[in-house]
XYZ file of C-alpha atoms in Angstrom:
644
model
C -202.344 133.214 -214.078
C -204.844 136.132 -213.724
C -207.339 135.761 -210.908
C -210.799 135.146 -212.340
C -212.859 135.385 -209.147
C -212.311 136.991 -205.753
C -214.624 135.582 -203.103
C -215.408 138.119 -200.386
C -216.688 136.860 -197.030
C -217.633 139.301 -194.247
C -217.137 137.490 -190.950
C -218.623 138.092 -187.517
C -218.907 135.282 -184.958
C -220.133 132.517 -187.281
C -219.109 129.785 -184.850
C -218.984 126.311 -186.389
C -220.748 127.467 -189.568
C -217.470 128.910 -190.841
C -216.211 125.345 -191.341
C -218.644 124.391 -194.111
C -218.294 127.833 -195.650
C -214.509 127.488 -195.723
C -214.604 123.877 -196.927
C -216.954 124.713 -199.790
C -214.679 127.537 -200.935
C -211.640 125.272 -200.958
C -213.545 122.510 -202.802
C -214.257 124.696 -205.829
C -213.712 123.119 -209.241
C -212.146 126.341 -210.526
C -208.357 125.777 -210.588
C -206.749 126.987 -207.349
C -204.603 129.607 -209.086
C -207.677 131.188 -210.715
C -209.500 132.403 -207.598
C -208.836 133.889 -204.187
C -210.820 134.042 -200.948
C -210.789 137.216 -198.839
C -212.184 136.877 -195.321
C -212.802 140.245 -193.663
C -213.153 139.614 -189.931
C -215.378 142.376 -188.564
C -214.373 142.203 -184.910
C -215.281 138.591 -184.183
C -215.029 137.593 -180.527
C -215.249 133.815 -180.993
C -212.535 131.417 -182.210
C -213.039 132.329 -185.870
C -210.128 134.802 -186.281
C -207.571 132.203 -185.202
C -209.234 129.561 -187.353
C -209.027 131.779 -190.431
C -205.416 132.760 -189.758
C -204.497 129.090 -189.561
C -206.321 128.387 -192.832
C -204.502 131.268 -194.540
C -201.161 129.945 -193.331
C -201.943 126.581 -194.950
C -203.446 127.769 -198.238
C -202.224 130.579 -200.452
C -205.698 131.215 -201.858
C -206.860 132.652 -198.535
C -206.294 136.168 -197.238
C -207.614 137.387 -193.887
C -208.183 140.982 -192.815
C -209.006 141.857 -189.203
C -210.795 145.093 -188.324
C -212.847 146.590 -185.519
C -216.525 145.819 -185.593
C -218.321 148.154 -187.986
C -221.848 147.151 -187.045
C -222.969 145.410 -190.228
C -221.675 143.642 -193.329
C -221.408 146.630 -195.667
C -217.952 147.851 -194.675
C -216.312 144.367 -194.646
C -217.616 143.756 -198.161
C -216.251 147.109 -199.337
C -212.869 146.345 -197.802
C -212.889 143.054 -199.674
C -213.771 144.759 -202.959
C -210.868 147.173 -202.594
C -208.439 144.302 -201.902
C -209.736 142.017 -204.642
C -207.711 141.144 -207.730
C -210.305 139.100 -209.580
C -212.116 139.874 -212.808
C -215.321 139.165 -210.843
C -216.075 139.341 -207.129
C -218.416 136.883 -205.437
C -220.124 137.725 -202.144
C -220.647 134.874 -199.663
C -221.906 135.082 -196.068
C -219.974 133.318 -193.320
C -222.795 130.921 -192.393
C -223.639 129.906 -195.983
C -221.754 127.813 -198.527
C -221.336 127.252 -202.260
C -221.953 124.354 -204.592
C -218.663 122.740 -205.599
C -218.794 124.042 -209.181
C -220.359 127.418 -208.395
C -217.415 129.685 -209.161
C -216.454 127.871 -212.344
C -219.995 127.797 -213.711
C -220.932 131.350 -212.731
C -217.702 132.804 -214.098
C -218.027 130.958 -217.419
C -221.683 131.992 -217.700
C -220.830 135.595 -216.971
C -218.044 135.701 -219.555
C -220.149 133.914 -222.188
C -222.961 136.446 -221.772
C -220.819 139.536 -221.077
C -222.635 139.969 -217.766
C -221.872 142.616 -215.192
C -223.905 140.656 -212.641
C -224.378 136.870 -212.431
C -227.152 135.489 -210.202
C -226.657 131.817 -209.343
C -229.469 129.465 -208.355
C -230.035 129.402 -204.607
C -231.260 126.653 -202.304
C -232.676 127.493 -198.899
C -231.741 125.243 -195.988
C -234.388 126.387 -193.537
C -234.598 129.798 -195.243
C -236.752 131.075 -198.051
C -235.135 131.825 -201.407
C -236.554 133.054 -204.722
C -238.314 130.345 -206.710
C -239.762 131.872 -209.876
C -236.495 133.575 -210.800
C -234.765 130.194 -211.059
C -237.409 128.420 -213.108
C -235.081 128.593 -216.140
C -231.742 130.022 -217.265
C -231.928 133.701 -218.209
C -228.743 134.775 -220.047
C -230.029 138.331 -220.644
C -232.213 139.363 -217.726
C -233.431 142.804 -216.742
C -235.779 144.105 -214.078
C -238.324 144.514 -216.897
C -238.235 140.989 -218.376
C -237.468 138.823 -215.335
C -238.304 138.779 -211.592
C -234.785 139.915 -210.716
C -236.129 142.222 -208.048
C -237.192 139.123 -206.054
C -233.505 138.439 -205.331
C -231.922 141.297 -203.390
C -229.550 139.376 -201.133
C -225.883 140.150 -201.885
C -224.937 136.635 -202.925
C -224.072 137.497 -206.518
C -221.007 137.533 -208.751
C -220.246 141.065 -209.977
C -217.684 142.258 -212.486
C -214.981 144.255 -210.691
C -214.570 146.700 -213.599
C -218.295 147.473 -213.394
C -217.955 148.312 -209.694
C -214.973 150.553 -210.368
C -216.629 152.284 -213.329
C -219.800 153.063 -211.397
C -218.211 153.548 -207.984
C -220.831 151.177 -206.596
C -220.255 150.098 -203.007
C -222.332 148.894 -200.058
C -223.731 151.421 -197.557
C -221.755 151.144 -194.327
C -222.512 151.368 -190.630
C -224.982 149.811 -188.210
C -228.020 149.511 -190.458
C -230.264 147.108 -192.420
C -231.006 146.474 -196.108
C -227.577 147.565 -197.316
C -227.807 144.680 -199.801
C -231.097 146.018 -201.212
C -229.471 149.363 -201.984
C -226.392 147.767 -203.572
C -228.113 145.043 -205.582
C -230.935 147.270 -206.837
C -228.453 149.801 -208.200
C -226.372 146.999 -209.730
C -229.427 145.635 -211.560
C -230.437 149.067 -212.842
C -226.969 150.109 -214.023
C -225.616 146.790 -215.326
C -225.085 146.307 -219.033
C -226.370 142.763 -218.627
C -227.504 140.476 -215.803
C -227.387 136.689 -216.273
C -229.320 134.186 -214.157
C -227.900 130.658 -213.935
C -230.656 128.264 -212.872
C -229.539 124.766 -213.864
C -227.047 124.310 -211.009
C -227.355 125.175 -207.322
C -224.600 127.692 -206.739
C -225.504 129.068 -203.319
C -226.850 127.404 -200.170
C -228.591 129.925 -197.889
C -228.527 128.392 -194.390
C -230.666 129.067 -191.347
C -228.530 128.617 -188.279
C -229.744 126.295 -185.539
C -229.361 129.148 -183.064
C -231.356 131.475 -185.387
C -228.488 133.965 -185.093
C -228.411 134.875 -188.792
C -228.167 138.649 -189.002
C -231.118 138.940 -191.374
C -233.427 136.994 -189.049
C -233.118 139.293 -186.049
C -236.049 141.499 -185.030
C -235.465 145.045 -186.186
C -236.379 148.542 -185.087
C -239.178 149.537 -187.507
C -238.134 153.206 -187.668
C -234.549 152.424 -188.684
C -235.560 149.556 -190.954
C -238.001 151.566 -193.030
C -235.632 154.509 -193.136
C -233.135 152.168 -194.808
C -235.871 150.776 -197.048
C -236.578 154.291 -198.316
C -232.953 154.426 -199.511
C -233.626 151.469 -201.819
C -236.722 153.235 -203.118
C -234.557 156.312 -203.726
C -232.286 154.207 -205.955
C -235.275 153.102 -208.028
C -236.436 156.690 -208.408
C -232.942 157.806 -209.408
C -232.613 155.298 -212.272
C -236.206 154.887 -213.562
C -238.941 157.123 -214.898
C -242.423 157.500 -213.472
C -244.628 154.743 -214.833
C -245.324 151.002 -214.859
C -241.707 149.831 -214.436
C -241.120 151.953 -211.352
C -244.472 150.841 -209.916
C -243.526 147.222 -210.580
C -240.224 147.581 -208.748
C -241.804 149.421 -205.835
C -244.366 146.624 -205.640
C -241.613 144.232 -204.557
C -240.999 146.204 -201.331
C -244.713 146.731 -200.739
C -245.372 143.030 -201.130
C -242.368 141.463 -199.384
C -241.267 143.986 -196.767
C -244.690 145.397 -195.835
C -247.775 143.416 -196.808
C -246.267 140.013 -196.006
C -245.231 141.249 -192.565
C -248.870 142.115 -191.809
C -250.377 138.756 -192.721
C -251.589 135.668 -190.910
C -249.630 133.894 -188.204
C -246.470 135.841 -188.953
C -248.158 139.096 -187.904
C -250.215 137.631 -185.079
C -247.142 136.075 -183.497
C -245.563 139.466 -182.800
C -245.938 141.188 -179.424
C -248.859 143.641 -179.482
C -246.806 146.799 -178.929
C -244.245 145.831 -181.585
C -247.024 144.807 -183.977
C -248.648 148.231 -183.724
C -245.330 150.023 -184.111
C -244.551 147.986 -187.232
C -247.962 148.742 -188.719
C -247.596 152.488 -188.139
C -244.247 152.617 -189.930
C -245.573 150.587 -192.870
C -248.621 152.836 -193.121
C -246.347 155.890 -193.245
C -244.223 154.510 -196.108
C -247.250 153.378 -198.125
C -248.906 156.790 -197.900
C -245.667 158.677 -198.497
C -244.138 156.743 -201.404
C -246.622 154.535 -203.249
C -249.163 155.709 -205.795
C -252.275 153.715 -206.786
C -250.427 151.892 -209.556
C -248.204 150.086 -207.085
C -250.824 148.103 -205.155
C -253.472 147.569 -207.853
C -251.799 144.572 -209.610
C -251.146 142.704 -206.343
C -252.765 139.330 -205.838
C -256.186 139.581 -204.141
C -255.265 138.832 -200.520
C -252.174 141.026 -200.757
C -254.259 143.829 -202.232
C -256.699 143.634 -199.318
C -253.900 144.019 -196.766
C -252.274 146.830 -198.754
C -255.577 148.737 -198.878
C -256.173 148.342 -195.150
C -252.610 149.454 -194.408
C -252.934 152.508 -196.661
C -256.103 153.544 -194.806
C -254.491 153.021 -191.404
C -257.046 150.361 -190.364
C -254.955 148.467 -187.842
C -257.846 146.585 -186.195
C -259.054 145.313 -189.569
C -255.539 144.203 -190.497
C -255.439 142.149 -187.281
C -258.896 140.679 -187.947
C -257.987 139.797 -191.535
C -254.753 138.176 -190.326
C -256.824 136.041 -187.940
C -259.029 134.924 -190.831
C -256.024 134.298 -193.102
C -254.352 132.144 -190.469
C -256.908 129.445 -191.275
C -255.936 129.187 -194.966
C -253.955 126.101 -195.969
C -253.355 123.777 -198.913
C -254.639 120.225 -199.228
C -253.088 117.832 -201.727
C -254.534 114.416 -202.519
C -252.226 112.007 -204.395
C -254.312 110.007 -206.854
C -251.907 107.913 -208.903
C -248.208 107.291 -209.403
C -247.132 105.078 -212.287
C -244.337 104.549 -214.735
C -245.051 105.365 -218.374
C -242.046 104.303 -220.409
C -239.035 106.036 -218.910
C -241.016 108.704 -217.040
C -242.929 108.749 -213.783
C -246.470 110.079 -214.093
C -247.887 111.628 -210.899
C -251.508 112.732 -210.670
C -252.932 114.667 -207.754
C -255.692 117.038 -206.728
C -255.048 120.311 -204.914
C -257.295 122.931 -203.341
C -257.240 125.578 -200.660
C -258.793 124.881 -197.276
C -259.930 127.103 -194.432
C -259.894 125.902 -190.835
C -259.448 122.353 -192.093
C -262.417 122.279 -194.505
C -262.388 122.913 -198.271
C -262.510 126.637 -198.965
C -265.674 127.775 -200.723
C -266.195 130.696 -203.069
C -269.240 132.511 -204.507
C -270.481 130.728 -207.627
C -271.977 133.846 -209.213
C -270.182 137.037 -210.096
C -270.801 140.313 -208.412
C -269.149 143.536 -207.436
C -268.394 143.561 -203.721
C -267.410 146.938 -202.344
C -263.840 148.124 -202.869
C -262.136 149.011 -200.709
C -263.990 146.728 -198.294
C -265.597 148.412 -195.317
C -264.973 145.417 -193.014
C -263.302 142.004 -193.011
C -266.469 140.137 -194.039
C -266.724 142.367 -197.103
C -263.008 141.804 -197.780
C -263.506 138.028 -197.740
C -266.444 138.298 -200.167
C -264.439 140.513 -202.525
C -261.491 138.173 -202.248
C -263.583 135.112 -203.129
C -265.110 136.790 -206.174
C -261.713 137.880 -207.442
C -260.191 134.425 -206.981
C -262.998 132.791 -208.973
C -262.335 135.268 -211.763
C -258.644 134.318 -211.861
C -259.121 130.570 -211.474
C -258.733 129.870 -215.192
C -255.045 130.835 -214.868
C -254.233 128.785 -211.769
C -251.529 126.132 -212.221
C -249.947 124.100 -209.410
C -246.243 123.319 -209.560
C -244.611 120.022 -208.702
C -241.031 120.235 -207.462
C -238.379 117.699 -206.636
C -236.419 118.837 -203.588
C -233.190 117.209 -202.520
C -233.585 116.146 -198.915
C -230.032 116.901 -197.837
C -229.097 119.907 -199.947
C -232.570 121.480 -200.424
C -232.002 122.077 -204.149
C -235.347 122.057 -205.950
C -236.419 121.677 -209.572
C -239.702 122.254 -211.394
C -241.299 119.361 -213.282
C -243.732 119.681 -216.226
C -247.376 119.806 -215.097
C -250.680 119.682 -216.966
C -253.854 120.765 -215.181
C -257.632 120.460 -215.382
C -259.582 123.026 -213.352
C -262.843 121.947 -211.746
C -265.526 124.125 -210.183
C -267.310 121.807 -207.761
C -270.722 122.790 -206.275
C -270.662 123.150 -202.491
C -273.842 123.438 -200.454
C -277.418 122.748 -201.448
C -278.441 126.083 -202.966
C -275.604 126.271 -205.511
C -274.377 129.653 -204.296
C -270.940 128.330 -203.331
C -268.293 126.314 -205.154
C -264.984 124.651 -204.435
C -262.026 125.272 -206.749
C -260.170 122.013 -207.392
C -257.061 121.597 -209.527
C -256.452 118.120 -210.942
C -252.879 117.934 -212.153
C -250.641 115.462 -213.915
C -246.895 115.902 -213.513
C -244.242 114.088 -215.511
C -240.889 113.322 -213.902
C -238.222 112.182 -216.348
C -235.202 110.979 -214.340
C -233.004 111.625 -217.376
C -233.808 115.369 -217.418
C -235.507 116.155 -214.106
C -232.862 118.625 -212.899
C -233.296 121.490 -215.358
C -232.465 119.179 -218.245
C -229.892 117.102 -216.375
C -230.312 113.652 -214.804
C -231.570 113.201 -211.261
C -228.611 112.845 -208.921
C -228.185 110.079 -206.391
C -229.920 110.588 -203.075
C -233.383 111.132 -201.655
C -235.771 113.567 -203.325
C -239.019 114.716 -201.732
C -241.977 115.642 -203.915
C -243.596 119.013 -203.174
C -246.678 120.703 -204.577
C -246.677 124.498 -204.725
C -249.776 126.549 -205.468
C -250.122 130.285 -205.890
C -253.771 131.353 -205.790
C -255.516 134.418 -204.467
C -252.339 135.956 -203.084
C -251.369 132.888 -201.084
C -248.414 130.761 -202.061
C -248.760 127.464 -200.270
C -246.368 124.548 -200.414
C -246.872 121.006 -199.186
C -245.272 117.607 -199.567
C -247.313 115.356 -201.822
C -249.266 113.281 -199.334
C -250.333 111.800 -197.102
C -251.455 108.776 -199.079
C -253.874 106.402 -197.376
C -252.145 103.163 -196.503
C -254.826 101.045 -198.169
C -255.109 101.398 -201.913
C -252.306 103.875 -202.404
C -250.309 103.441 -205.628
C -247.101 101.479 -205.214
C -245.078 101.594 -208.444
C -241.958 99.439 -208.547
C -238.418 100.680 -208.785
C -237.305 101.467 -212.320
C -233.976 101.094 -214.043
C -233.908 104.281 -216.074
C -231.351 106.884 -217.145
C -228.551 104.712 -215.776
C -229.998 104.790 -212.248
C -232.292 102.747 -210.065
C -235.171 105.074 -209.216
C -237.617 103.988 -206.511
C -240.807 105.965 -205.799
C -241.913 105.294 -202.222
C -244.129 106.657 -199.450
C -242.275 107.841 -196.369
C -242.917 105.882 -193.181
C -243.688 108.853 -190.943
C -245.806 111.153 -193.109
C -246.801 108.870 -196.020
C -245.500 111.505 -198.446
C -244.100 110.693 -201.859
C -240.325 110.597 -202.282
C -237.835 109.244 -204.807
C -234.794 107.200 -203.895
C -232.235 107.532 -206.676
C -229.438 105.010 -206.593
C -229.493 104.206 -202.859
C -232.416 101.835 -202.331
C -231.650 98.405 -200.938
C -234.313 96.233 -199.313
C -237.056 98.576 -200.547
C -236.433 97.389 -204.117
C -238.359 94.228 -203.322
C -235.892 91.852 -204.964
C -236.422 89.534 -202.013
C -239.912 88.849 -203.378
C -238.540 86.883 -206.339
C -240.256 83.484 -206.146
C -239.078 80.067 -207.283
C -241.268 80.264 -210.363
C -239.540 83.499 -211.405
C -236.175 81.723 -211.850
C -235.330 79.179 -214.536
C -232.120 77.718 -215.910
C -232.087 76.304 -219.427
C -228.787 74.692 -220.237
C -226.270 77.284 -219.231
C -228.633 80.264 -219.422
C -230.213 81.820 -216.351
C -233.553 83.647 -216.629
C -235.032 85.671 -213.750
C -238.092 87.914 -213.631
C -237.364 90.832 -211.298
C -240.085 93.126 -209.845
C -238.743 96.169 -211.706
C -239.943 98.592 -214.336
C -237.531 98.462 -217.267
C -238.414 100.767 -220.193
C -235.557 99.608 -222.408
C -232.879 96.930 -222.398
C -229.878 97.562 -220.179
C -226.807 95.716 -219.045
C -226.483 94.183 -215.579
C -223.716 92.453 -213.687
C -224.397 89.201 -211.818
C -221.981 88.306 -209.037
C -221.772 84.686 -207.870
C -220.084 83.951 -204.540
C -219.285 80.448 -203.372
C -221.272 79.716 -200.210
C -218.392 77.998 -198.399
C -215.100 79.006 -199.970
C -215.992 82.631 -200.605
C -214.579 82.710 -204.145
C -216.586 84.758 -206.660
C -217.373 85.025 -210.365
C -218.931 87.940 -212.239
C -221.145 87.492 -215.268
C -222.612 90.202 -217.486
C -226.246 89.893 -218.395
C -229.130 91.861 -219.859
C -232.247 93.331 -218.309
C -235.204 93.662 -220.655
C -238.676 95.241 -220.422
C -240.859 93.325 -218.016
C -237.920 92.978 -215.601
C -236.578 89.917 -217.403
C -232.923 89.312 -216.611
C -230.845 86.831 -218.617
C -227.229 85.753 -218.209
C -225.004 82.975 -219.578
C -223.512 80.925 -216.741
C -219.938 79.565 -216.942
C -221.160 76.196 -215.667
C -217.803 74.446 -216.110
C -216.205 76.925 -213.672
C -219.038 76.622 -211.156
C -219.396 72.850 -210.817
C -219.228 71.335 -207.367
C -220.368 74.357 -205.387
C -223.368 76.358 -204.275
C -223.280 79.998 -205.355
C -225.006 82.927 -203.689
C -226.295 85.528 -206.147
C -226.261 89.325 -206.151
C -226.953 91.694 -209.012
C -225.749 95.168 -209.936
C -228.491 96.866 -211.936
C -226.366 99.841 -213.045
C -222.835 98.537 -213.637
C -221.757 101.682 -215.517
C -222.653 104.072 -212.694
C -220.123 105.378 -210.195
C -220.332 103.573 -206.879
C -222.479 100.787 -208.324
C -224.272 98.668 -205.707
C -224.926 94.931 -205.631
C -228.288 93.723 -204.345
C -228.775 90.214 -202.914
C -231.199 87.862 -204.649
C -233.211 85.304 -202.634
C -231.903 82.231 -204.463
C -228.663 80.346 -204.869
C -227.359 78.127 -207.660
C -226.166 74.605 -206.818
C -224.038 73.309 -209.662
C -222.958 69.673 -210.010
C -222.437 67.175 -212.759
C -226.192 66.899 -213.365
C -226.557 70.611 -214.078
C -227.754 73.727 -212.259
C -230.307 73.560 -209.487
C -232.019 76.714 -208.156
C -232.292 76.596 -204.341
C -233.330 79.132 -201.664
C -230.472 81.307 -200.530
C -229.410 80.535 -196.963
C -230.292 83.378 -194.637
C -227.413 85.229 -192.956
C -226.570 83.507 -189.713
C -229.139 80.791 -190.387
C -226.872 77.919 -189.350
C -225.858 79.718 -186.167
C -229.469 80.445 -185.248
C -230.392 76.767 -185.798
C -227.520 75.637 -183.562
C -228.600 78.054 -180.815
C -232.193 76.790 -180.987
C -230.973 73.180 -180.707
C -228.802 74.019 -177.668
C -231.693 75.833 -175.932
C -233.964 72.834 -176.565
C -231.333 70.484 -175.130
C -230.939 72.638 -171.998
C -234.702 72.721 -171.471
C -234.904 68.943 -171.843
C -232.008 68.496 -169.391
C -233.741 70.798 -166.920
C -236.951 68.772 -167.032
C -235.014 65.532 -166.442
C -233.166 67.069 -163.468
C -236.424 68.342 -161.951
C -238.013 64.896 -162.135
C -235.002 63.352 -160.386
C -235.409 65.813 -157.496
């Protein structure tokens, strides 16, 4: 069988992180004879080489190459490319891991779209990853029609024939940004690039020891020398004009401007901070024309202008002002509408803990600003002018895996007067998001687990993200669990931060089934009727399990759950007579790993019919016996004391 995918993993002292990496590669849904894994050990000094050799001895898919340390990941990746036999090669770092179906899905997507490069959706576990790029699937993406340039890490699947035809390889040696050079050239020379966004293929992990290679502080001179090589690639394969400016803007924004902003910049040692600024200033003056910075978002444009003019003190002062900018989100309502969850909230920027205010009237503040106060005035005016395009995003983020998915949002923009003279306003976004559990994950159903709700807002050059909350304990919306899309979905507010989250398929006591009262349960003849505190948009089947209180025998009865939470089931009374039966219910009997939830009533069945009684509490008889013994001992003690 031809090898479809060769996975190439450069390895250098990953420690325990190699275990999840290795496990995820061996869990792949692609048939074992259709892919191979090539670990290139670049002079590791920990236990990893022996661990990989043992894995290779046990599994024919694995090959291990040992070499002297080359200084960075470029050479190990090139060695892997040269050894690979696959139609595609997939680059994985030794402290990251793949989704179980990543290779199968990415390969099929690449073949279906004749792609030279396949970019799989990424999830960041403590690390930032591109967001906009993975908003939707993009079968035919280019640097002109998609934000491909936002994703320059090497974690892509690339056609081997394309690499051989172009001679494309990673720069080698002790250096940085070798992936920028490689990936940028791949994007610009590929016949087609496909972006797969409806499945998390790659998990980008921040190590607990912060030892990830890309997170280490760098020498600014060497770093920006390497960055210039990526700019050289752009110049080699594009013409002067808007496209080149747009691509250059990525490095100006991410590698330069963002490093000079807010707390990130202020947290650097003073001497390093100045050194970094000087190198950025040199690149901006040397390589970027006016068309590169002009389309930046307002706050980014301010920093870029100050950097271009060499105004270090003003960059520091603006960073101090920016450090006070934050996002405030006020949850207003959460309710079920049919089979969807409707979430309404308000969002606005704040500064030093108070709502941020902006000039209500237009104007033309000086550009470039002569000081930070002038920069803030210009910034405010520009933001007001762009406010009619502002839209917050609502995302569901898996708590364990960090996969995140956009949900549909509608917005109303409000300009709220601030201050008595009317010269200032607040900019408030009132949004309504719709979460459909049947299609919440890029068209697929929400998976089991815990999902946190995040609000993300890009405005003025700031991209701020916050969990939806906190919600005030009194008066906050408390929608019930819903049985929808074959799952039990419970919206709830977290105990610690009072932020909104969804429990899909795992909720137990939080469902509130223990609140079923005597009046909610009736038996007519042989038919049981119960009103459960659930939202049920359409009729569904349930499974009622009856367990004899003393003998432990059980019976299972199928029933129906109807809108209004009304559950009905026909009882086999003849088989139940003479016993008391504890009741539990499975609300999703067709789901894998279906769970039974206890109900707070029991059924006593005798010749006279069915009587609904309170369910005995676990250990209730034992607790009563202990209380009686303690009372007897106390009484005996009092009698003994009187005798003395």
